Short mmCIF file of C-alpha atoms in Angstrom, two decimals:
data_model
loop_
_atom_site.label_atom_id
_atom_site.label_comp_id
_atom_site.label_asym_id
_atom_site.label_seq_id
_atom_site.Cartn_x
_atom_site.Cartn_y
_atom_site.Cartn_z
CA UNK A 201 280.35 143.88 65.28
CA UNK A 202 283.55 144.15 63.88
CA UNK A 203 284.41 140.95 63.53
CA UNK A 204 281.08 139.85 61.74
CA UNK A 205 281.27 138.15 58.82
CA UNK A 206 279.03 139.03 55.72
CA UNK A 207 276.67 136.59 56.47
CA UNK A 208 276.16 138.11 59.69
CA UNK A 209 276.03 141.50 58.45
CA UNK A 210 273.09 140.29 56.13
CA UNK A 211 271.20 138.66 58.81
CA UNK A 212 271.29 141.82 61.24
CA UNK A 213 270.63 143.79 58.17
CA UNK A 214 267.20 141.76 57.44
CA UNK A 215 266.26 141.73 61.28
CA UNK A 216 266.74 145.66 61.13
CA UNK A 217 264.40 146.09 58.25
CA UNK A 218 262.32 143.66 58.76
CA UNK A 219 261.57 144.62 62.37
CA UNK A 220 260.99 148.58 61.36
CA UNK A 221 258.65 147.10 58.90
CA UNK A 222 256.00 144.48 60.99
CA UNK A 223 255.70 147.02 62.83
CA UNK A 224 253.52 148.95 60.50
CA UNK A 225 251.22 146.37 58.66
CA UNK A 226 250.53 145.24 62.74
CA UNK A 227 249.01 148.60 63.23
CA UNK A 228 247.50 149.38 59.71
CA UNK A 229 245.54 145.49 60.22
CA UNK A 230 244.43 146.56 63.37
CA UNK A 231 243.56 150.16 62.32
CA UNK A 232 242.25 148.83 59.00
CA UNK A 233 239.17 147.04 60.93
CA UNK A 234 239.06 149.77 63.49
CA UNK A 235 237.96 152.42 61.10
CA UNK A 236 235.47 150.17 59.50
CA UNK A 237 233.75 149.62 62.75
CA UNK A 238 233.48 153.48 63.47
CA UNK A 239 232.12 153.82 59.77
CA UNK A 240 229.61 151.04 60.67
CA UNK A 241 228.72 152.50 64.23
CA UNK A 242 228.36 156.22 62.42
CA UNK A 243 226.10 154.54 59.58
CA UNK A 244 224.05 152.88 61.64
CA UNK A 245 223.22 155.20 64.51
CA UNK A 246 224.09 158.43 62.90
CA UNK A 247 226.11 159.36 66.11
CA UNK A 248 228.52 162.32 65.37
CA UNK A 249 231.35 160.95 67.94
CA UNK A 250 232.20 157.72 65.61
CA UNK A 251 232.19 160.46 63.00
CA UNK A 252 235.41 162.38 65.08
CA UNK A 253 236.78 159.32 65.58
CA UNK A 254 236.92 158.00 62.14
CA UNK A 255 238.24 161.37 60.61
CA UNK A 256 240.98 161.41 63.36
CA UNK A 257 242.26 157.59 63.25
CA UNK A 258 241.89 157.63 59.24
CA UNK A 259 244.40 160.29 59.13
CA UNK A 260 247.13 158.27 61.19
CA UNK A 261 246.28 155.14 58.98
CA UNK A 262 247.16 156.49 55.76
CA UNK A 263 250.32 157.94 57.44
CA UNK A 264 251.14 154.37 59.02
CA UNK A 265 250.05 152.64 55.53
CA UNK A 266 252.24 154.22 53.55
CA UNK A 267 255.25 153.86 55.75
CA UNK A 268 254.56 149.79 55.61
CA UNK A 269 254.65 150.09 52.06
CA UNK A 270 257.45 151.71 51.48
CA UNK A 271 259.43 149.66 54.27
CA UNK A 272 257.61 146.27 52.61
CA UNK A 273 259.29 147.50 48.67
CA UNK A 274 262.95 147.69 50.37
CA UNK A 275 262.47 144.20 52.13
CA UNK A 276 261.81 142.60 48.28
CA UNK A 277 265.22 144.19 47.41
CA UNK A 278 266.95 143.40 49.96
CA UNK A 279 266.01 139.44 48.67
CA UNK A 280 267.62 140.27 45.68
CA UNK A 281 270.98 141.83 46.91
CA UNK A 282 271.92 139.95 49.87
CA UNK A 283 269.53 136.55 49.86
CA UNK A 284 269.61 136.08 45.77
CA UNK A 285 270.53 132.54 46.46
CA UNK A 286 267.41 131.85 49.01
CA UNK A 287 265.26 133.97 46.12
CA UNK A 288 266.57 131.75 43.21
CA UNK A 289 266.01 128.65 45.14
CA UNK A 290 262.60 129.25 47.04
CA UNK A 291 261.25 131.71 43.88
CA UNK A 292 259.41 128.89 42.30
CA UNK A 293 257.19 128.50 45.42
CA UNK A 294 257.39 132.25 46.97
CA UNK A 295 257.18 134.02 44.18
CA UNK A 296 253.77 133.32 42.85
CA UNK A 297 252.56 133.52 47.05
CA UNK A 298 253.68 137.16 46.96
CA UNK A 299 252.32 138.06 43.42
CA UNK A 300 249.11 136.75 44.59
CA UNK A 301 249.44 139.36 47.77
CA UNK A 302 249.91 142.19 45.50
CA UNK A 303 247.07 141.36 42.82
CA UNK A 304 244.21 140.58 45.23
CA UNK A 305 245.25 142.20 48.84
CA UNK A 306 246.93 144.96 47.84
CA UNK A 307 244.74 145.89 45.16
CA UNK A 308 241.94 146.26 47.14
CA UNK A 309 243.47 148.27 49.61
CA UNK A 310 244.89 150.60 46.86
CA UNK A 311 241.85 150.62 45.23
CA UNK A 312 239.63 151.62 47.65
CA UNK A 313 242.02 153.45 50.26
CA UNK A 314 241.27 156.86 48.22
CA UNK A 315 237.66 156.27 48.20
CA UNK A 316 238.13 156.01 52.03
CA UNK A 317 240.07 159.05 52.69
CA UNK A 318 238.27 161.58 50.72
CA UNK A 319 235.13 160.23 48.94
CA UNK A 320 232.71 160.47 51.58
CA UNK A 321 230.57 163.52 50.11
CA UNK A 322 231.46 162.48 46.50
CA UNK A 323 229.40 158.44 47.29
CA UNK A 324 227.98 158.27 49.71
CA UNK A 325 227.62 156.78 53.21
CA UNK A 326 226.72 153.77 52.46
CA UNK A 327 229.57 153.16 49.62
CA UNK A 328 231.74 154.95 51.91
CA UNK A 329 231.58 152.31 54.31
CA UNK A 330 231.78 149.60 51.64
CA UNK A 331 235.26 151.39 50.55
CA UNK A 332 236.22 151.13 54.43
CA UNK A 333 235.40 147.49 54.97
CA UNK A 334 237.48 146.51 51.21
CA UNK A 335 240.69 148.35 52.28
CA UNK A 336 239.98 146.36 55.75
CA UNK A 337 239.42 143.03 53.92
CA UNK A 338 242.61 144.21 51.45
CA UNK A 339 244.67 144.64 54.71
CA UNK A 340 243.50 140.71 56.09
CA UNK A 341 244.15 139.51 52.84
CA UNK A 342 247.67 140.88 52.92
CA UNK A 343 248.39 139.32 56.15
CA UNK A 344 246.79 136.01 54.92
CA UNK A 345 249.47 135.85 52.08
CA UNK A 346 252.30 136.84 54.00
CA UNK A 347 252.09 134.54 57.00
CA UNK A 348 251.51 131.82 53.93
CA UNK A 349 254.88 132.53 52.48
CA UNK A 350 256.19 132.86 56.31
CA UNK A 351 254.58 129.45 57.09
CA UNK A 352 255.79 127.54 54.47
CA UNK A 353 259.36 128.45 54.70
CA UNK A 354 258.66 126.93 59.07
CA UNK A 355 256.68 124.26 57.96
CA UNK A 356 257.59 123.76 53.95
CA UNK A 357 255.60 120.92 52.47
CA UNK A 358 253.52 120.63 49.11
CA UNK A 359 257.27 120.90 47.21
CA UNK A 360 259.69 119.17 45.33
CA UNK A 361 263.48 119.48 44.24
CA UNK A 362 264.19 119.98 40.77
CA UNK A 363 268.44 119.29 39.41
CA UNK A 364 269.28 122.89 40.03
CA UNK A 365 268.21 122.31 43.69
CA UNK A 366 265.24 124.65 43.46
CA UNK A 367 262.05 123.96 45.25
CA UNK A 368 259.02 123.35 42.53
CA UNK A 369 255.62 123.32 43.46
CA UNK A 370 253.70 119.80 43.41
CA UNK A 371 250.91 120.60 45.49
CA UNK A 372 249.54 124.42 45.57
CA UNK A 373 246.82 123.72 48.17
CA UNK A 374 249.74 122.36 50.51
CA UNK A 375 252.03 125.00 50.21
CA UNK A 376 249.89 127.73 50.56
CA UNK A 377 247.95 125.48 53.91
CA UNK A 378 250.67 124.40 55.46
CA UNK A 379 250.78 122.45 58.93
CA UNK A 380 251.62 126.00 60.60
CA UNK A 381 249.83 128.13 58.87
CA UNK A 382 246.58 128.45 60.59
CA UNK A 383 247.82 128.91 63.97
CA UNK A 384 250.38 131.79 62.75
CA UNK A 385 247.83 133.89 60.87
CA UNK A 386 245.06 133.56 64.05
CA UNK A 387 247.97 134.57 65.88
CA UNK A 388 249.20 137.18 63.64
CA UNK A 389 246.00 139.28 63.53
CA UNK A 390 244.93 139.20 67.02
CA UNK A 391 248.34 140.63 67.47
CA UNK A 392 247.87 143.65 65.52
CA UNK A 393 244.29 143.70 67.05
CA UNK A 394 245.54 143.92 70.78
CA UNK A 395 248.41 146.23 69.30
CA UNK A 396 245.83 148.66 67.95
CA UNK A 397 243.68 148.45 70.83
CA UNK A 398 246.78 149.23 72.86
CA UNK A 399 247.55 152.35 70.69
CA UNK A 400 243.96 153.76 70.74
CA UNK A 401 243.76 153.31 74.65
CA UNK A 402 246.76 154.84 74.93
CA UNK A 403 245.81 158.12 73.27
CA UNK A 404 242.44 157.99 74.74
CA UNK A 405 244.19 158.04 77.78
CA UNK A 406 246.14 160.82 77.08
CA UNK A 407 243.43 162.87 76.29
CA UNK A 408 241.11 161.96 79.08
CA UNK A 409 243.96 163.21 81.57
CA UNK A 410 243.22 166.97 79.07
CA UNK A 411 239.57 167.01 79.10
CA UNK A 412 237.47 163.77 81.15
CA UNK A 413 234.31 165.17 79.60
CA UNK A 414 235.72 164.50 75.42
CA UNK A 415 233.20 162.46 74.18
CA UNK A 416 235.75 161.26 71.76
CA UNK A 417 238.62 160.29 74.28
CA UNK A 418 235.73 158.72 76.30
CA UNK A 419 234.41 156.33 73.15
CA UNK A 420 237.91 155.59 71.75
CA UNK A 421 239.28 154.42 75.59
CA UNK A 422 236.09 152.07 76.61
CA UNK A 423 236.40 150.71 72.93
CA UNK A 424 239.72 149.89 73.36
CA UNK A 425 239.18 148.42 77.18
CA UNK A 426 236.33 146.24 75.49
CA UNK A 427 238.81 145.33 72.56
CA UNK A 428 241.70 144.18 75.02
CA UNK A 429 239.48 142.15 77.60
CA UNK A 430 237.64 140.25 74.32
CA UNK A 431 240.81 139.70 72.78
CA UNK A 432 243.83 139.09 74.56
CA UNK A 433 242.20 135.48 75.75
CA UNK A 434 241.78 134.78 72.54
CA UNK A 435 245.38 135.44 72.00
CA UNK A 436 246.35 133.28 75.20
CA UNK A 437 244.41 130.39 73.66
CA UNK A 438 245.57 130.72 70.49
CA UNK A 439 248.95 131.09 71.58
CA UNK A 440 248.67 127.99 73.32
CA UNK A 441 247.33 126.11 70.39
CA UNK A 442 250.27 127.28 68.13
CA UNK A 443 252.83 126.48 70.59
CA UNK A 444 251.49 122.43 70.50
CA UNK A 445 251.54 122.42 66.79
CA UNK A 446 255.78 123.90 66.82
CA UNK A 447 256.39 121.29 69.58
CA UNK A 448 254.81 118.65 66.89
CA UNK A 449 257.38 120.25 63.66
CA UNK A 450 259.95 122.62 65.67
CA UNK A 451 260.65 120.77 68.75
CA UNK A 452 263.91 122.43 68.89
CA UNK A 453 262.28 125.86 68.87
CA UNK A 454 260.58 125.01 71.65
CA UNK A 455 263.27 123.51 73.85
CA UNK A 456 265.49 127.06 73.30
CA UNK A 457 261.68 129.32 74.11
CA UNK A 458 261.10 126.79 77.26
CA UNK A 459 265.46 126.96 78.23
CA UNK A 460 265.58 122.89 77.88
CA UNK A 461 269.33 122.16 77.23
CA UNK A 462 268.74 118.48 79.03
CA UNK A 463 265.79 116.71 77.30
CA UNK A 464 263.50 115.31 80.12
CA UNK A 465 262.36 111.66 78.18
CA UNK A 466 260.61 110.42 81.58
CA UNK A 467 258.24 113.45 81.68
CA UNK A 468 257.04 116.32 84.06
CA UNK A 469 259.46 119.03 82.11
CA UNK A 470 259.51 121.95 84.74
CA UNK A 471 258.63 125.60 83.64
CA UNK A 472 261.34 127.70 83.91
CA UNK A 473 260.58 131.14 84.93
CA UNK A 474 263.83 132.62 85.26
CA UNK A 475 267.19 131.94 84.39
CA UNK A 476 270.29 133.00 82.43
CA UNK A 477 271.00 130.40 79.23
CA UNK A 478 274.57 129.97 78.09
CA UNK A 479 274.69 128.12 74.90
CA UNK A 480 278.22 127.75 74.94
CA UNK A 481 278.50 125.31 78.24
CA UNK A 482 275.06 124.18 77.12
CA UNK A 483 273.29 124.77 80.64
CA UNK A 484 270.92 127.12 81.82
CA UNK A 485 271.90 129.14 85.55
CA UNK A 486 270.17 130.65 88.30
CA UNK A 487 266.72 128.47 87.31
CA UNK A 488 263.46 129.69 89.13
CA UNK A 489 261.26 126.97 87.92
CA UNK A 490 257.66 125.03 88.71
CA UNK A 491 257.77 121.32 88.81
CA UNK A 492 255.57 119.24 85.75
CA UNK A 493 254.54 123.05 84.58
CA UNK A 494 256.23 122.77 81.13
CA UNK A 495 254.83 119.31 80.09
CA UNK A 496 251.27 120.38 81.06
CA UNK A 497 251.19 123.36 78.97
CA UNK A 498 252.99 121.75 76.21
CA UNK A 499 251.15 118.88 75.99
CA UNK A 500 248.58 119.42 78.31
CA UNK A 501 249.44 116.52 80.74
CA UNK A 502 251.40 116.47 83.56
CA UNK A 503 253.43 113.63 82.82
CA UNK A 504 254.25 113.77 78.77
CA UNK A 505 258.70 113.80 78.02
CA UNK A 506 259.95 116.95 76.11
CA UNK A 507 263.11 116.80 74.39
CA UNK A 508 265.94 119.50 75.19
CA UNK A 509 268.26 121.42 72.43
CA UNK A 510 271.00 118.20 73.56
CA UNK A 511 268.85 115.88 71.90
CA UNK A 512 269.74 117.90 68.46
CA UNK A 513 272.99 118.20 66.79
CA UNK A 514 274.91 121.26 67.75
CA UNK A 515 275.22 123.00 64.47
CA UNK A 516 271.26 122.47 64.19
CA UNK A 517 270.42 124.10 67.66
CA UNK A 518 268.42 127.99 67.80
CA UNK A 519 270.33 130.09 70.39
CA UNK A 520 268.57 129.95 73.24
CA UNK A 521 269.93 132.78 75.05
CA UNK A 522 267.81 135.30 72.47
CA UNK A 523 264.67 133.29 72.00
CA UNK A 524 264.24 132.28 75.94
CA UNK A 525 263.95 136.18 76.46
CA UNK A 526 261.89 137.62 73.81
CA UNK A 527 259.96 134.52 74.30
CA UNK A 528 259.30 135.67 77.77
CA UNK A 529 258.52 139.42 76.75
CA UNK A 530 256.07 138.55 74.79
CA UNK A 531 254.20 136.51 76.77
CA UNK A 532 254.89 138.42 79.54
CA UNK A 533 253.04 141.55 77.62
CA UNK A 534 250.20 139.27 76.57
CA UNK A 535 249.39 138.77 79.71
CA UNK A 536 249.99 142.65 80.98
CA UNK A 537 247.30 143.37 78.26
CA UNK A 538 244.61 140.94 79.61
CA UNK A 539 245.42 142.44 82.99
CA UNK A 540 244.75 146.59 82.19
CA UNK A 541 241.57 145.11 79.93
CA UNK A 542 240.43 143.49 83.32
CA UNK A 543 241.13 146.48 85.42
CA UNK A 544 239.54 149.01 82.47
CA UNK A 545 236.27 146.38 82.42
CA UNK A 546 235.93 146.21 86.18
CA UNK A 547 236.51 150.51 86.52
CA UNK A 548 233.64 150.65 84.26
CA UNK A 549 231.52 147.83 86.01
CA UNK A 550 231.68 150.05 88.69
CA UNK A 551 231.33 153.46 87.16
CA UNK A 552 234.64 154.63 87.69
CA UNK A 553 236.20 154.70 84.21
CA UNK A 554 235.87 158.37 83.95
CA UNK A 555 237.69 159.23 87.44
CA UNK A 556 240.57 156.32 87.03
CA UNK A 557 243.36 158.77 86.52
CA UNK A 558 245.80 155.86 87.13
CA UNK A 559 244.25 153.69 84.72
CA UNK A 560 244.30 156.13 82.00
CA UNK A 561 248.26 156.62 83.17
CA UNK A 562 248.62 152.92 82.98
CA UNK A 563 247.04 152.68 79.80
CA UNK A 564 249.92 155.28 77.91
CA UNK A 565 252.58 153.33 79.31
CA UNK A 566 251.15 150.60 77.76
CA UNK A 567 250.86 152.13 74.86
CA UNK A 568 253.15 150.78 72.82
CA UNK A 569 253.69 147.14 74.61
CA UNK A 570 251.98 145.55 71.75
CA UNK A 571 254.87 146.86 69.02
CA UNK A 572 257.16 145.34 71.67
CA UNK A 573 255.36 142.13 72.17
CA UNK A 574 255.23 141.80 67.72
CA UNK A 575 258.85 142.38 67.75
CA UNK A 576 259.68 139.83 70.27
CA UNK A 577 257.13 136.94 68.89
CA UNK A 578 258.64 137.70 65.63
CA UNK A 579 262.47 137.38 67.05
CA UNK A 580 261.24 134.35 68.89
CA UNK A 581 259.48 132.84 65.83
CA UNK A 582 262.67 133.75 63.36
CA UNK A 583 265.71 133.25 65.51
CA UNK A 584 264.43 130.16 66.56
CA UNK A 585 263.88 128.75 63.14
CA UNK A 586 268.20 129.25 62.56
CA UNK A 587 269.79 127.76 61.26
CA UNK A 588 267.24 127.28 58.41
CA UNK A 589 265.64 129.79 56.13
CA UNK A 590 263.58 126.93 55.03
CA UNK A 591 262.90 124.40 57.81
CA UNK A 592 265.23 121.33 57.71
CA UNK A 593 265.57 121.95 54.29
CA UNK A 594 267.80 125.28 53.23
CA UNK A 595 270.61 126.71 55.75
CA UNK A 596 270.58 130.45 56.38
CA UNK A 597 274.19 129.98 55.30
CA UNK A 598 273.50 128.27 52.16
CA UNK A 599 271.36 131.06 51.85
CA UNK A 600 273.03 134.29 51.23
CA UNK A 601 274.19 135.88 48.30
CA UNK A 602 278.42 135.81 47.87
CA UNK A 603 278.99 139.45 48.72
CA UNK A 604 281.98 140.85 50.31
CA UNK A 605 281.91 141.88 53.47
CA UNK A 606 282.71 145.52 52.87
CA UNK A 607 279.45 145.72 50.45
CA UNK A 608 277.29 144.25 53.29
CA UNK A 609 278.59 147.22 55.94
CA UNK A 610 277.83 149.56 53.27
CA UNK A 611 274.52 148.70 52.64
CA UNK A 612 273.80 148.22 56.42
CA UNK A 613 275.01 151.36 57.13
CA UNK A 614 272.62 152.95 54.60
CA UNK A 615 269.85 151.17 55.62
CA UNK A 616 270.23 152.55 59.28
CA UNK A 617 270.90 155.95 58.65
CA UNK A 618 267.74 156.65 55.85
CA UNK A 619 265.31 154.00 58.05
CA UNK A 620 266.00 156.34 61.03
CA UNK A 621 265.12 159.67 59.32
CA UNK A 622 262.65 158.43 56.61
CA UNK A 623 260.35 156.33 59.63
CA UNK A 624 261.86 158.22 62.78
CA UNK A 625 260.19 161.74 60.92
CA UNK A 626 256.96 159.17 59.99
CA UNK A 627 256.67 158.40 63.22
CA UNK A 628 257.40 161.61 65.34
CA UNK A 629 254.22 163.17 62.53
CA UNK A 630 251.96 160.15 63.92
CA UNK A 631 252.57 161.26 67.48
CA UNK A 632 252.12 165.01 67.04
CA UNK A 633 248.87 164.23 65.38
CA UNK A 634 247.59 161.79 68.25
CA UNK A 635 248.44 164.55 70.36
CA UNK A 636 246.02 166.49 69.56
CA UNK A 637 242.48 165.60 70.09
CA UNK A 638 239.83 164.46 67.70
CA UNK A 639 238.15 167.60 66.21
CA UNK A 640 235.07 167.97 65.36
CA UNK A 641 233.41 166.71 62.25
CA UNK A 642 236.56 167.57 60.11
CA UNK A 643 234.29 168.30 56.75
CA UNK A 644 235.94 167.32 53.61
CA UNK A 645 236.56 169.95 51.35
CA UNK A 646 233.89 171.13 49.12
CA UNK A 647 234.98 170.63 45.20
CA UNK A 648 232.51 171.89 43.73
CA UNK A 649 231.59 175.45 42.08
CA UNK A 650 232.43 178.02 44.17
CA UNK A 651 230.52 181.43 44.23
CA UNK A 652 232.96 184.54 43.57
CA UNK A 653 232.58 187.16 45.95
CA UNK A 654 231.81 190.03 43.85
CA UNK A 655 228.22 188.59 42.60
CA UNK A 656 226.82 187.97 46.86
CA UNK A 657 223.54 189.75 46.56
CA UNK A 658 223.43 192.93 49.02
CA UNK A 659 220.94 194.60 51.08
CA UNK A 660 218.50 196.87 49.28
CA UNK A 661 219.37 200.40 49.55
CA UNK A 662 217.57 202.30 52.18
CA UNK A 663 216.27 198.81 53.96
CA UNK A 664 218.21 196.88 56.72
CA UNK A 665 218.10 193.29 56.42
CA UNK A 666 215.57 192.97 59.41
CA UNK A 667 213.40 195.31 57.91
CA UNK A 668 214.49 198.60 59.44
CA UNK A 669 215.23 201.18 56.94
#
C-alpha cells in the first residue's frame, strides 16, 4: 500500500467507489420492478397484503435510491480528477451515452418517484400504478445506458481516431449496440433481480422466525422463492451465453476466469475447480480439475482448443490470481441461489413452507449473497479487462490523470472515511427498518382541511348520545 504508485492509488480509489455504488442501482432495479408488481397485484385484486408490502419495500427504495445517486454524482467526478485523460479521450463517445441516461432514464424516475411515494390519495390507483411502473421503466432505462457505455469501452466499435487521439463517433447505432452489449445488460438485470429476490427472502425470513402466521412475511418469502427458482436459470443460461461471446473478443479474460496459463491448441481444455494461480511463475498449483469440462462449456464441444494467458504478451495479460476467484464466487453464488429457490419451491410443493424454520434460516444467510455475487462479476468483468480502459485500444496507464501521488492518498483517504459514514449510516437505517415488520396499511397523511377542535358538535344537553337522558 505504501509503495503504490498514483496510478495505483487511482485504480483502488475507483474500485472503492465504484463497488459501494453497483451495489445500490442492483437493488433499486430489482426493487424498482418489485414494487410495481405489488401495485399491480393490489390494483387488480384489491388484496390489502400487497398493500403492506408496497408501503414497507417503497420506503427502503427511496432510502436505497438516493444513496445510488449520490454515490453515482461522486463517480462522474472522480472522471474528472483522477481519469481526465480517459474523459478527454473517450468524452466524444461517452459523453453523449451518459447525457442520454440522465435525460430519458433518470428523468422518469425523478419524475415520477414523488408521485410514487406519496401521491396515492392525491391520483389515484390507477395513475398510482402508472407512476410505479415509469420510475420502474426509468430504473431499466438507466441500466440500459450504463451497461452501453460499460460495453463499449469491452467491446469499443462504431469509432474513429481523430489527430488529438480522441475517439469520434462514426457509427451511433454501433457504439451504443455493441458486440457485448446484449449479453451484459440480460446479465446485468437478472442480477439485481436475483439480488432483490435474495434481500426480500431474507427479511421474509426473518420475520417468519417472529410471527409464522404474518400474512406479509408469508407473501413477500413465497414471492421471493418463486422469483429465485424462475430466475436464477435464466441467469445460468445467460451467463453461459455471455461467457461464449468474451471467449469470441476477450479471450484473455477468459483464460485468467478459467486459470489457463498453458493454452491447450489440440482441445479438451480441463475445468479447473480448484487451484492457487501465481502470475509471477506463470503456473497455476494444487489443480482439482475435470478432463474436456472447460472446452465443452466454452464452446460447447468436447474437443474445441482454448488459448491460455501464454499465448498473450505479458504486459497485455489480466491477473489471474483476482479474476480466477471472484470468478468462482460468483458463480459459485449463482448456483447457491438456484439451490435455496429449489429447496423453497419443493417446501411449498409439499406444504411445508410455513414450518421450514431452517429454510427461512438459510434464506437470511443468504441474504445478501447476491451484493456479493455483483461485486465479484463486476471485479471479474473489470480486472479482467486490465490493462485496458478501452479494449485493445486505451491503457489504464495511458489513462490517468498526472497527479502526484500525495494528492491521490488524499483523496483516497477522503473517499473512505465519508463513504463509510455517509452509506455505512444509509445502510444501518435500511436494516433497522427491515427489521421491523410490514405494518398495516400505513395511510398517507391526509392534506387536506382539517376540522379545529373547538367547533366538534356536542351532545344535546339533558340527552345521552344513545338516547338516555
Amino acid at each position: 500500500m505504501f509503495d503504490a504508485t498514483a496510478l495505483e492509488l487511482a485504480r483502488i480509489q475507483f474500485a472503492f467507489t465504484v463497488s459501494f455504488h453497483i451495489i445500490f442501482p442492483a437493488f433499486s432495479i430489482g426493487l424498482a420492478s418489485y414494487l410495481a408488481v405489488l401495485n399491480g397485484l393490489h390494483l387488480v385484486t384489491g388484496r390489502e397484503v400487497y398493500l403492506r408490502l408496497f408501503d414497507y419495500w417503497k420506503i427502503i427504495f427511496a432510502v436505497a435510491f438516493g444513496m445510488g445517486v449520490v454515490s453515482g454524482i461522486t463517480m462522474s467526478y472522480q472522471f474528472g480528477t483522477n481519469w481526465s485523460v480517459f474523459s478527454d479521450k473517450t468524452g466524444p463517445v461517452l459523453g453523449p451515452l451518459m447525457g442520454y441516461e440522465v435525460l430519458s432514464a433518470f428523468f422518469l424516475e425523478a419524475g415520477f418517484l414523488g408521485v410514487m411515494l406519496f401521491g396515492r390519495s392525491k391520483v389515484g390507483p390507477k395513475l398510482h400504478f402508472l407512476a410505479t411502473f415509469m420510475v420502474a421503466i426509468g430504473t431499466l432505462g438507466s441500466a440500459f445506458w450504463i451497461l452501453s457505455v460499460n460495453s463499449w469501452m469491452q467491446t469499443p466499435q462504431g469509432h474513429g481516431v481523430n489527430e488529438a487521439g480522441q475517439f469520434i463517433p462514426l457509427d451511433w447505432w454501433a457504439i451504443v449496440f455493441n458486440p457485448s452489449f446484449p449479453y451484459r445488460l440480460v446479465h446485468m438485470v437478472l442480477a439485481a433481480y436475483l439480488t432483490t429476490a435474495l434481500v426480500v427472502a431474507g427479511v421474509g425470513g426473518w420475520h417468519l422466525l417472529r410471527d409464522r402466521a404474518d400474512p406479509a412475511a408469508r407473501r413477500m418469502f413465497v414471492m421471493a422463492m418463486g422469483m429465485l427458482v424462475v430466475v436464477a436459470p435464466l441467469q445460468i443460461l445467460a451467463g453461459d451465453q455471455h461467457g461464449l461471446n468474451t471467449l469470441t473478443h476477450q479471450p484473455a479474460k477468459v483464460a485468467a476466469m478459467e486459470g489457463h496459463y498453458d493454452g491447450h491448441p489440440e482441445g479438451g481444455a480441463p475445468l479447473i475447480l480448484f487451484g492457487i494461480p501465481d502470475d509471477d511463475a506463470a503456473e497455476i498449483r494444487n489443480v482439482i480439475e475435470i478432463p474436456n469440462l472447460s472446452s465443452l462449456i466454452l464452446t460447447h464441444d468436447l474437443t474445441s482448443p482454448l488459448p491460455g494467458l501464454k499465448d498473450f504478451p505479458e504486459d497485455q495479460r489480466p491477473p489471474a490470481e483476482i479474476v480466477f476467484w471472484s470468478f468462482r464466487v460468483m458463480v459459485g453464488l449463482g448456483f447457491a441461489m438456484l439451490g435455496l429457490g429449489i429447496w423453497g419451491v419443493v417446501a411449498w410443493a409439499r406444504g411445508r413452507i410455513w414450518q421450514a424454520p431452517w429454510l427461512w434460516r438459510a434464506s437470511m444467510a443468504m441474504g445478501p449473497a447476491g451484493f456479493v455475487a455483483v461485486l465479484a462479476g463486476w471485479i471479474t468483468t473489470e480486472v479482467g479487462r486490465q490493462p485496458w480502459t478501452v479494449y485493445g485500444e486505451l491503457l489504464t496507464a495511458d489513462s490517468v490523470s498526472p497527479l502526484r501521488l500525495e494528492a491521490v492518498s488524499a483523496s483516497l483517504t477522503a473517499f473512505v472515511l465519508v463513504y463509510f459514514a455517509v452509506f455505512g449510516a444509509g445502510t444501518f437505517y435500511i436494516l433497522r427498518l427491515m427489521s421491523k415488520p410490514p405494518e398495516g396499511g400505513n395511510p398517507e397523511p391526509d392534506m387536506g382541511p382539517t376540522r379545529a377542535e373547538g367547533i366538534t358538535p356536542g351532545t344535546v344537553r339533558g340527552r345521552h348520545p344513545q338516547g338516555e337522558t
